[in-house]
Amino acid sequence: MGRLMPDEISDLKFFCILTASGSIAGCARAMGMSSAAMSRRLSAMETRLGTRLVTRTSRHFALTAEGQRLHEHAVRIMQEVEEAEAELTARAGIPHGLLRVGVPSEIGRKLLAGVVAAFVGQYPDVTVHLTLSDAGLDVIDDGLDIAIRPGMPSDQEVMTTSLINSRRVVCASPDYVARKGLPATPHDLLKHDCICLIRRQRIFNEWAYLDGKVRKEIHVTPRLATSSSEVVHDWAVNGRGIALKVLWDIADDLKCGRLIECLSTYAWEDVTLYAVYPSRAHLPSRTRFFLDFVRRELRQNYFGT
């Protein structure tokens, strides 16, 4: 019968009810409408199809041959519609389909790659495309379902949810400390080789910390700067200077001694990892399940709440 429009499916449903009721009046009672409205609807169907579907008098109601054939098709089509609706309703609570996730490279490698793999293992009907980039992914422009990023986005049209919170750490390698010494105060950083991150030509050289309860900033002069957070990490491990890193990026390095925490008596500004997504309305189950799964895994395995 070709592709059916919603109003045509509605007409088929009406015709099935009409046939089962056995009369215009019975159909009107079943649908909560007037008999006149039901009669007009039947006439409109017959006009559209160009054939009489029902032979009806004050005492007789019967399907014509064309009406019988339409009824057979209508019953089959409505069964398929009901099965499709039931399947969609049943699957609404089970995550499935494609999920596009974007995340900065270092965070993706160290925090998200394993979590994403575990999520797909638990929900095999979901496919995840994980994009790692330090270019600053945009959930709308880059066609993502979810972008995961440190700090709140400037775009007010998107939705956000926090995943984990962690402190920042001033760190350096044992080799660097042996050569240059440890800074005793944040002001001492001005005499050290600092490594900074660049984002869109902005150098992040304003390192914020708390002195007691007072927020202060030290404007370091970078000896090295890069757009890659992974290169910042590598330079610090290789003794090229002092870096300000988020704890989740360097926890393993601190544990095994590749890096040493500096200025630990000062509280350096925290960072929150956010998930960004286009809209809360009609959020697919795969997105909701993924956000809950990632938040739970990160909070269990990493830092803060």
mmCIF file of C-alpha atoms in Angstrom:
data_model
loop_
_atom_site.group_PDB
_atom_site.id
_atom_site.type_symbol
_atom_site.label_atom_id
_atom_site.label_comp_id
_atom_site.label_asym_id
_atom_site.label_seq_id
_atom_site.Cartn_x
_atom_site.Cartn_y
_atom_site.Cartn_z
ATOM 1 C CA MET A 1 0.000 0.000 0.000
ATOM 2 C CA GLY A 2 3.059 2.259 -0.032
ATOM 3 C CA ARG A 3 4.188 4.585 2.703
ATOM 4 C CA LEU A 4 1.363 5.587 5.034
ATOM 5 C CA MET A 5 0.989 9.032 6.568
ATOM 6 C CA PRO A 6 -0.129 9.404 10.214
ATOM 7 C CA ASP A 7 -3.667 10.503 9.213
ATOM 8 C CA GLU A 8 -3.976 7.446 6.960
ATOM 9 C CA ILE A 9 -2.935 5.153 9.808
ATOM 10 C CA SER A 10 -5.533 6.903 11.960
ATOM 11 C CA ASP A 11 -8.166 6.196 9.291
ATOM 12 C CA LEU A 12 -7.179 2.517 9.212
ATOM 13 C CA LYS A 13 -7.508 2.323 12.978
ATOM 14 C CA PHE A 14 -10.932 3.965 12.716
ATOM 15 C CA PHE A 15 -11.989 1.483 10.039
ATOM 16 C CA CYS A 16 -10.913 -1.465 12.201
ATOM 17 C CA ILE A 17 -12.975 -0.109 15.118
ATOM 18 C CA LEU A 18 -15.931 0.535 12.823
ATOM 19 C CA THR A 19 -15.852 -3.003 11.444
ATOM 20 C CA ALA A 20 -15.483 -4.559 14.908
ATOM 21 C CA SER A 21 -18.370 -2.423 16.241
ATOM 22 C CA GLY A 22 -20.690 -3.454 13.392
ATOM 23 C CA SER A 23 -22.396 -0.077 13.144
ATOM 24 C CA ILE A 24 -21.813 3.652 12.993
ATOM 25 C CA ALA A 25 -23.475 4.056 16.389
ATOM 26 C CA GLY A 26 -21.322 1.338 17.968
ATOM 27 C CA CYS A 27 -18.172 2.921 16.536
ATOM 28 C CA ALA A 28 -19.259 6.330 17.869
ATOM 29 C CA ARG A 29 -19.678 4.882 21.375
ATOM 30 C CA ALA A 30 -16.263 3.130 21.197
ATOM 31 C CA MET A 31 -14.478 6.297 20.095
ATOM 32 C CA GLY A 32 -16.450 8.710 22.246
ATOM 33 C CA MET A 33 -17.665 10.691 19.247
ATOM 34 C CA SER A 34 -21.030 11.448 17.689
ATOM 35 C CA SER A 35 -22.599 9.183 15.097
ATOM 36 C CA ALA A 36 -22.702 12.120 12.675
ATOM 37 C CA ALA A 37 -18.942 12.634 13.031
ATOM 38 C CA MET A 38 -18.281 8.947 12.411
ATOM 39 C CA SER A 39 -20.517 8.970 9.336
ATOM 40 C CA ARG A 40 -18.706 12.009 7.945
ATOM 41 C CA ARG A 41 -15.348 10.365 8.538
ATOM 42 C CA LEU A 42 -16.391 7.220 6.715
ATOM 43 C CA SER A 43 -17.707 9.274 3.788
ATOM 44 C CA ALA A 44 -14.437 11.195 3.636
ATOM 45 C CA MET A 45 -12.476 7.915 3.490
ATOM 46 C CA GLU A 46 -14.684 6.600 0.689
ATOM 47 C CA THR A 47 -14.268 9.862 -1.233
ATOM 48 C CA ARG A 48 -10.487 9.775 -0.850
ATOM 49 C CA LEU A 49 -10.255 6.124 -1.937
ATOM 50 C CA GLY A 50 -12.854 6.514 -4.687
ATOM 51 C CA THR A 51 -14.924 3.488 -3.678
ATOM 52 C CA ARG A 52 -17.724 2.477 -1.324
ATOM 53 C CA LEU A 53 -16.453 0.577 1.696
ATOM 54 C CA VAL A 54 -19.688 -0.133 3.600
ATOM 55 C CA THR A 55 -23.233 -0.866 2.596
ATOM 56 C CA ARG A 56 -25.383 0.708 5.271
ATOM 57 C CA THR A 57 -29.070 1.348 5.819
ATOM 58 C CA SER A 58 -31.048 1.990 8.958
ATOM 59 C CA ARG A 59 -31.119 -1.772 9.623
ATOM 60 C CA HIS A 60 -28.170 -3.153 7.674
ATOM 61 C CA PHE A 61 -24.369 -2.754 7.922
ATOM 62 C CA ALA A 62 -21.961 -4.796 5.805
ATOM 63 C CA LEU A 63 -18.540 -4.375 4.228
ATOM 64 C CA THR A 64 -18.372 -4.229 0.450
ATOM 65 C CA ALA A 65 -15.800 -6.412 -1.321
ATOM 66 C CA GLU A 66 -13.449 -3.391 -1.394
ATOM 67 C CA GLY A 67 -14.162 -2.734 2.276
ATOM 68 C CA GLN A 68 -13.358 -6.345 3.117
ATOM 69 C CA ARG A 69 -9.984 -6.149 1.355
ATOM 70 C CA LEU A 70 -9.185 -2.839 3.055
ATOM 71 C CA HIS A 71 -10.116 -4.323 6.421
ATOM 72 C CA GLU A 72 -7.753 -7.272 5.915
ATOM 73 C CA HIS A 73 -4.908 -4.899 5.067
ATOM 74 C CA ALA A 74 -5.854 -2.553 7.913
ATOM 75 C CA VAL A 75 -5.794 -5.351 10.513
ATOM 76 C CA ARG A 76 -2.340 -6.473 9.358
ATOM 77 C CA ILE A 77 -0.973 -2.928 9.286
ATOM 78 C CA MET A 78 -2.347 -2.048 12.723
ATOM 79 C CA GLN A 79 -0.804 -5.214 14.154
ATOM 80 C CA GLU A 80 2.573 -4.138 12.740
ATOM 81 C CA VAL A 81 2.120 -0.632 14.166
ATOM 82 C CA GLU A 82 1.255 -2.030 17.590
ATOM 83 C CA GLU A 83 4.250 -4.381 17.493
ATOM 84 C CA ALA A 84 6.560 -1.515 16.498
ATOM 85 C CA GLU A 85 5.214 0.700 19.283
ATOM 86 C CA ALA A 86 5.578 -2.120 21.801
ATOM 87 C CA GLU A 87 9.155 -2.726 20.702
ATOM 88 C CA LEU A 88 10.043 0.964 20.986
ATOM 89 C CA THR A 89 8.434 1.173 24.410
ATOM 90 C CA ALA A 90 10.263 -1.933 25.578
ATOM 91 C CA ARG A 91 13.589 -0.679 24.225
ATOM 92 C CA ALA A 92 13.144 2.814 25.676
ATOM 93 C CA GLY A 93 14.642 1.543 28.918
ATOM 94 C CA ILE A 94 17.477 -0.369 27.238
ATOM 95 C CA PRO A 95 20.326 1.725 25.775
ATOM 96 C CA HIS A 96 20.982 1.076 22.107
ATOM 97 C CA GLY A 97 22.241 2.892 19.022
ATOM 98 C CA LEU A 98 25.192 5.162 18.218
ATOM 99 C CA LEU A 99 26.661 7.590 20.759
ATOM 100 C CA ARG A 100 29.204 10.218 19.634
ATOM 101 C CA VAL A 101 31.429 11.406 22.479
ATOM 102 C CA GLY A 102 34.195 14.022 22.289
ATOM 103 C CA VAL A 103 36.863 14.651 24.947
ATOM 104 C CA PRO A 104 40.308 16.323 25.257
ATOM 105 C CA SER A 105 43.120 13.936 24.344
ATOM 106 C CA GLU A 106 44.790 13.393 27.712
ATOM 107 C CA ILE A 107 41.507 13.120 29.620
ATOM 108 C CA GLY A 108 40.254 10.726 26.969
ATOM 109 C CA ARG A 109 43.270 8.452 27.228
ATOM 110 C CA LYS A 110 43.627 8.467 31.005
ATOM 111 C CA LEU A 111 40.040 8.765 32.242
ATOM 112 C CA LEU A 112 37.505 7.937 29.562
ATOM 113 C CA ALA A 113 38.907 5.231 27.266
ATOM 114 C CA GLY A 114 38.589 2.454 29.827
ATOM 115 C CA VAL A 115 35.224 3.687 31.074
ATOM 116 C CA VAL A 116 33.821 3.803 27.523
ATOM 117 C CA ALA A 117 35.037 0.266 26.851
ATOM 118 C CA ALA A 118 33.429 -0.927 30.099
ATOM 119 C CA PHE A 119 30.153 0.800 29.180
ATOM 120 C CA VAL A 120 30.004 -0.905 25.770
ATOM 121 C CA GLY A 121 30.828 -4.205 27.449
ATOM 122 C CA GLN A 122 27.865 -3.798 29.780
ATOM 123 C CA TYR A 123 25.513 -2.467 27.083
ATOM 124 C CA PRO A 124 26.398 -4.319 23.870
ATOM 125 C CA ASP A 125 23.597 -2.701 21.844
ATOM 126 C CA VAL A 126 25.369 0.671 22.081
ATOM 127 C CA THR A 127 28.146 1.749 19.711
ATOM 128 C CA VAL A 128 30.391 4.592 20.921
ATOM 129 C CA HIS A 129 32.507 6.767 18.631
ATOM 130 C CA LEU A 130 35.073 8.445 20.903
ATOM 131 C CA THR A 131 36.803 11.519 19.464
ATOM 132 C CA LEU A 132 39.972 12.779 21.185
ATOM 133 C CA SER A 133 41.004 16.327 20.376
ATOM 134 C CA ASP A 134 42.705 19.300 22.013
ATOM 135 C CA ALA A 135 41.111 21.699 19.522
ATOM 136 C CA GLY A 136 38.160 22.471 21.789
ATOM 137 C CA LEU A 137 35.273 20.267 20.680
ATOM 138 C CA ASP A 138 31.816 21.826 20.365
ATOM 139 C CA VAL A 139 28.843 19.549 21.005
ATOM 140 C CA ILE A 140 26.710 21.315 18.363
ATOM 141 C CA ASP A 141 29.224 22.261 15.658
ATOM 142 C CA ASP A 142 31.034 18.919 15.834
ATOM 143 C CA GLY A 143 27.845 16.844 15.765
ATOM 144 C CA LEU A 144 28.419 15.206 19.148
ATOM 145 C CA ASP A 145 25.903 13.683 21.502
ATOM 146 C CA ILE A 146 28.146 14.451 24.482
ATOM 147 C CA ALA A 147 31.270 16.580 24.896
ATOM 148 C CA ILE A 148 33.292 16.072 28.072
ATOM 149 C CA ARG A 149 35.451 19.005 29.114
ATOM 150 C CA PRO A 150 37.043 20.689 32.135
ATOM 151 C CA GLY A 151 35.174 23.845 33.118
ATOM 152 C CA MET A 152 31.771 25.185 32.141
ATOM 153 C CA PRO A 153 31.151 25.973 28.454
ATOM 154 C CA SER A 154 30.381 29.559 27.442
ATOM 155 C CA ASP A 155 27.418 28.433 25.301
ATOM 156 C CA GLN A 156 24.235 29.005 27.317
ATOM 157 C CA GLU A 157 22.077 26.949 24.918
ATOM 158 C CA VAL A 158 23.521 23.570 25.935
ATOM 159 C CA MET A 159 22.911 21.411 28.989
ATOM 160 C CA THR A 160 25.669 20.464 31.437
ATOM 161 C CA THR A 161 26.148 18.011 34.275
ATOM 162 C CA SER A 162 29.179 17.702 36.539
ATOM 163 C CA LEU A 163 31.081 14.416 36.592
ATOM 164 C CA ILE A 164 33.986 14.796 39.028
ATOM 165 C CA ASN A 165 35.917 17.539 40.784
ATOM 166 C CA SER A 166 39.674 17.495 41.387
ATOM 167 C CA ARG A 167 42.418 19.755 42.636
ATOM 168 C CA ARG A 168 45.293 21.102 40.581
ATOM 169 C CA VAL A 169 48.881 20.300 41.492
ATOM 170 C CA VAL A 170 52.108 22.202 40.861
ATOM 171 C CA CYS A 171 54.567 19.480 39.908
ATOM 172 C CA ALA A 172 58.060 18.814 38.567
ATOM 173 C CA SER A 173 60.331 15.848 37.986
ATOM 174 C CA PRO A 174 62.966 14.752 40.540
ATOM 175 C CA ASP A 175 65.640 15.670 37.975
ATOM 176 C CA TYR A 176 64.329 19.224 37.645
ATOM 177 C CA VAL A 177 64.065 19.623 41.435
ATOM 178 C CA ALA A 178 67.650 18.360 41.833
ATOM 179 C CA ARG A 179 68.870 21.002 39.374
ATOM 180 C CA LYS A 180 66.629 23.962 40.208
ATOM 181 C CA GLY A 181 65.349 23.287 43.726
ATOM 182 C CA LEU A 182 61.824 23.393 45.108
ATOM 183 C CA PRO A 183 59.866 26.657 45.178
ATOM 184 C CA ALA A 184 58.981 27.641 48.738
ATOM 185 C CA THR A 185 56.168 30.066 47.864
ATOM 186 C CA PRO A 186 54.072 30.735 44.760
ATOM 187 C CA HIS A 187 56.131 33.877 44.172
ATOM 188 C CA ASP A 188 59.218 31.665 43.746
ATOM 189 C CA LEU A 189 57.659 30.303 40.549
ATOM 190 C CA LEU A 190 58.705 33.529 38.839
ATOM 191 C CA LYS A 191 62.311 32.273 39.060
ATOM 192 C CA HIS A 192 61.520 28.816 37.674
ATOM 193 C CA ASP A 193 61.080 27.329 34.199
ATOM 194 C CA CYS A 194 57.298 27.052 33.959
ATOM 195 C CA ILE A 195 55.355 25.071 31.359
ATOM 196 C CA CYS A 196 51.991 26.471 30.247
ATOM 197 C CA LEU A 197 49.050 25.432 28.140
ATOM 198 C CA ILE A 198 47.863 27.402 25.101
ATOM 199 C CA ARG A 199 44.242 27.453 23.969
ATOM 200 C CA ARG A 200 43.301 29.471 20.869
ATOM 201 C CA GLN A 201 46.374 31.693 21.227
ATOM 202 C CA ARG A 202 45.672 32.376 24.915
ATOM 203 C CA ILE A 203 48.478 31.324 27.264
ATOM 204 C CA PHE A 204 47.200 29.996 30.582
ATOM 205 C CA ASN A 205 49.898 31.517 32.773
ATOM 206 C CA GLU A 206 47.667 32.831 35.555
ATOM 207 C CA TRP A 207 47.945 30.139 38.223
ATOM 208 C CA ALA A 208 45.293 30.666 40.920
ATOM 209 C CA TYR A 209 45.623 29.516 44.519
ATOM 210 C CA LEU A 210 44.261 30.160 47.993
ATOM 211 C CA ASP A 211 46.414 31.902 50.586
ATOM 212 C CA GLY A 212 44.349 31.096 53.644
ATOM 213 C CA LYS A 213 40.878 32.022 52.378
ATOM 214 C CA VAL A 214 42.082 34.690 49.957
ATOM 215 C CA ARG A 215 42.193 33.817 46.256
ATOM 216 C CA LYS A 216 45.386 34.995 44.610
ATOM 217 C CA GLU A 217 47.052 34.570 41.227
ATOM 218 C CA ILE A 218 50.669 34.296 40.197
ATOM 219 C CA HIS A 219 51.456 35.304 36.605
ATOM 220 C CA VAL A 220 54.244 32.958 35.600
ATOM 221 C CA THR A 221 56.443 33.469 32.563
ATOM 222 C CA PRO A 222 56.434 30.247 30.525
ATOM 223 C CA ARG A 223 59.743 28.873 29.311
ATOM 224 C CA LEU A 224 57.717 26.397 27.262
ATOM 225 C CA ALA A 225 54.080 26.522 26.124
ATOM 226 C CA THR A 226 51.978 24.182 23.986
ATOM 227 C CA SER A 227 48.390 23.528 22.903
ATOM 228 C CA SER A 228 48.731 19.880 23.953
ATOM 229 C CA SER A 229 48.117 18.952 27.592
ATOM 230 C CA GLU A 230 49.940 15.668 26.915
ATOM 231 C CA VAL A 231 53.055 17.543 25.788
ATOM 232 C CA VAL A 232 52.873 19.649 28.967
ATOM 233 C CA HIS A 233 52.834 16.377 30.899
ATOM 234 C CA ASP A 234 55.746 14.881 28.923
ATOM 235 C CA TRP A 235 57.885 18.000 29.312
ATOM 236 C CA ALA A 236 57.307 17.996 33.076
ATOM 237 C CA VAL A 237 58.176 14.286 33.393
ATOM 238 C CA ASN A 238 61.319 14.854 31.294
ATOM 239 C CA GLY A 239 62.577 17.606 33.593
ATOM 240 C CA ARG A 240 61.901 20.569 31.309
ATOM 241 C CA GLY A 241 60.138 22.640 33.955
ATOM 242 C CA ILE A 242 57.327 23.042 36.481
ATOM 243 C CA ALA A 243 53.714 22.504 35.388
ATOM 244 C CA LEU A 244 50.266 23.038 36.857
ATOM 245 C CA LYS A 245 48.320 19.832 36.247
ATOM 246 C CA VAL A 246 45.010 18.345 37.360
ATOM 247 C CA LEU A 247 45.507 15.517 39.841
ATOM 248 C CA TRP A 248 43.700 12.954 37.667
ATOM 249 C CA ASP A 249 46.317 13.529 34.942
ATOM 250 C CA ILE A 250 49.360 12.892 37.125
ATOM 251 C CA ALA A 251 48.211 10.617 39.977
ATOM 252 C CA ASP A 252 50.201 7.658 38.664
ATOM 253 C CA ASP A 253 53.309 9.819 38.186
ATOM 254 C CA LEU A 254 53.133 11.032 41.774
ATOM 255 C CA LYS A 255 52.686 7.484 43.080
ATOM 256 C CA CYS A 256 55.712 6.099 41.263
ATOM 257 C CA GLY A 257 57.915 9.174 41.745
ATOM 258 C CA ARG A 258 58.115 10.379 38.132
ATOM 259 C CA LEU A 259 56.767 13.699 39.389
ATOM 260 C CA ILE A 260 56.997 15.494 42.731
ATOM 261 C CA GLU A 261 54.278 17.747 44.138
ATOM 262 C CA CYS A 262 55.479 21.298 44.790
ATOM 263 C CA LEU A 263 53.889 23.928 47.023
ATOM 264 C CA SER A 264 51.534 21.369 48.565
ATOM 265 C CA THR A 265 50.700 23.682 51.496
ATOM 266 C CA TYR A 266 48.806 25.922 49.066
ATOM 267 C CA ALA A 267 45.387 25.019 47.657
ATOM 268 C CA TRP A 268 45.577 25.478 43.904
ATOM 269 C CA GLU A 269 42.329 26.170 42.098
ATOM 270 C CA ASP A 270 40.084 23.112 41.599
ATOM 271 C CA VAL A 271 38.713 21.992 38.254
ATOM 272 C CA THR A 272 35.405 20.280 37.511
ATOM 273 C CA LEU A 273 34.883 17.880 34.632
ATOM 274 C CA TYR A 274 31.561 18.476 32.883
ATOM 275 C CA ALA A 275 29.505 16.549 30.361
ATOM 276 C CA VAL A 276 27.863 18.841 27.803
ATOM 277 C CA TYR A 277 24.932 17.779 25.622
ATOM 278 C CA PRO A 278 22.477 19.585 23.340
ATOM 279 C CA SER A 279 19.140 19.193 25.147
ATOM 280 C CA ARG A 280 17.430 17.510 28.071
ATOM 281 C CA ALA A 281 14.177 16.976 26.122
ATOM 282 C CA HIS A 282 13.694 13.439 24.776
ATOM 283 C CA LEU A 283 17.199 12.454 25.838
ATOM 284 C CA PRO A 284 17.894 8.963 24.392
ATOM 285 C CA SER A 285 18.316 6.214 26.954
ATOM 286 C CA ARG A 286 21.873 5.562 25.698
ATOM 287 C CA THR A 287 22.823 9.151 26.616
ATOM 288 C CA ARG A 288 21.214 8.978 30.054
ATOM 289 C CA PHE A 289 22.752 5.582 30.816
ATOM 290 C CA PHE A 290 26.175 6.748 29.600
ATOM 291 C CA LEU A 291 26.166 9.897 31.745
ATOM 292 C CA ASP A 292 25.150 7.935 34.848
ATOM 293 C CA PHE A 293 27.706 5.215 34.120
ATOM 294 C CA VAL A 294 30.598 7.639 33.533
ATOM 295 C CA ARG A 295 29.800 9.714 36.627
ATOM 296 C CA ARG A 296 29.594 6.612 38.822
ATOM 297 C CA GLU A 297 32.816 5.073 37.460
ATOM 298 C CA LEU A 298 34.829 8.287 37.698
ATOM 299 C CA ARG A 299 33.697 9.031 41.234
ATOM 300 C CA GLN A 300 34.481 5.499 42.350
ATOM 301 C CA ASN A 301 37.894 5.324 40.720
ATOM 302 C CA TYR A 302 39.288 8.837 40.773
ATOM 303 C CA PHE A 303 39.106 11.966 42.861
ATOM 304 C CA GLY A 304 36.529 13.962 44.707
ATOM 305 C CA THR A 305 32.754 14.093 44.505
#
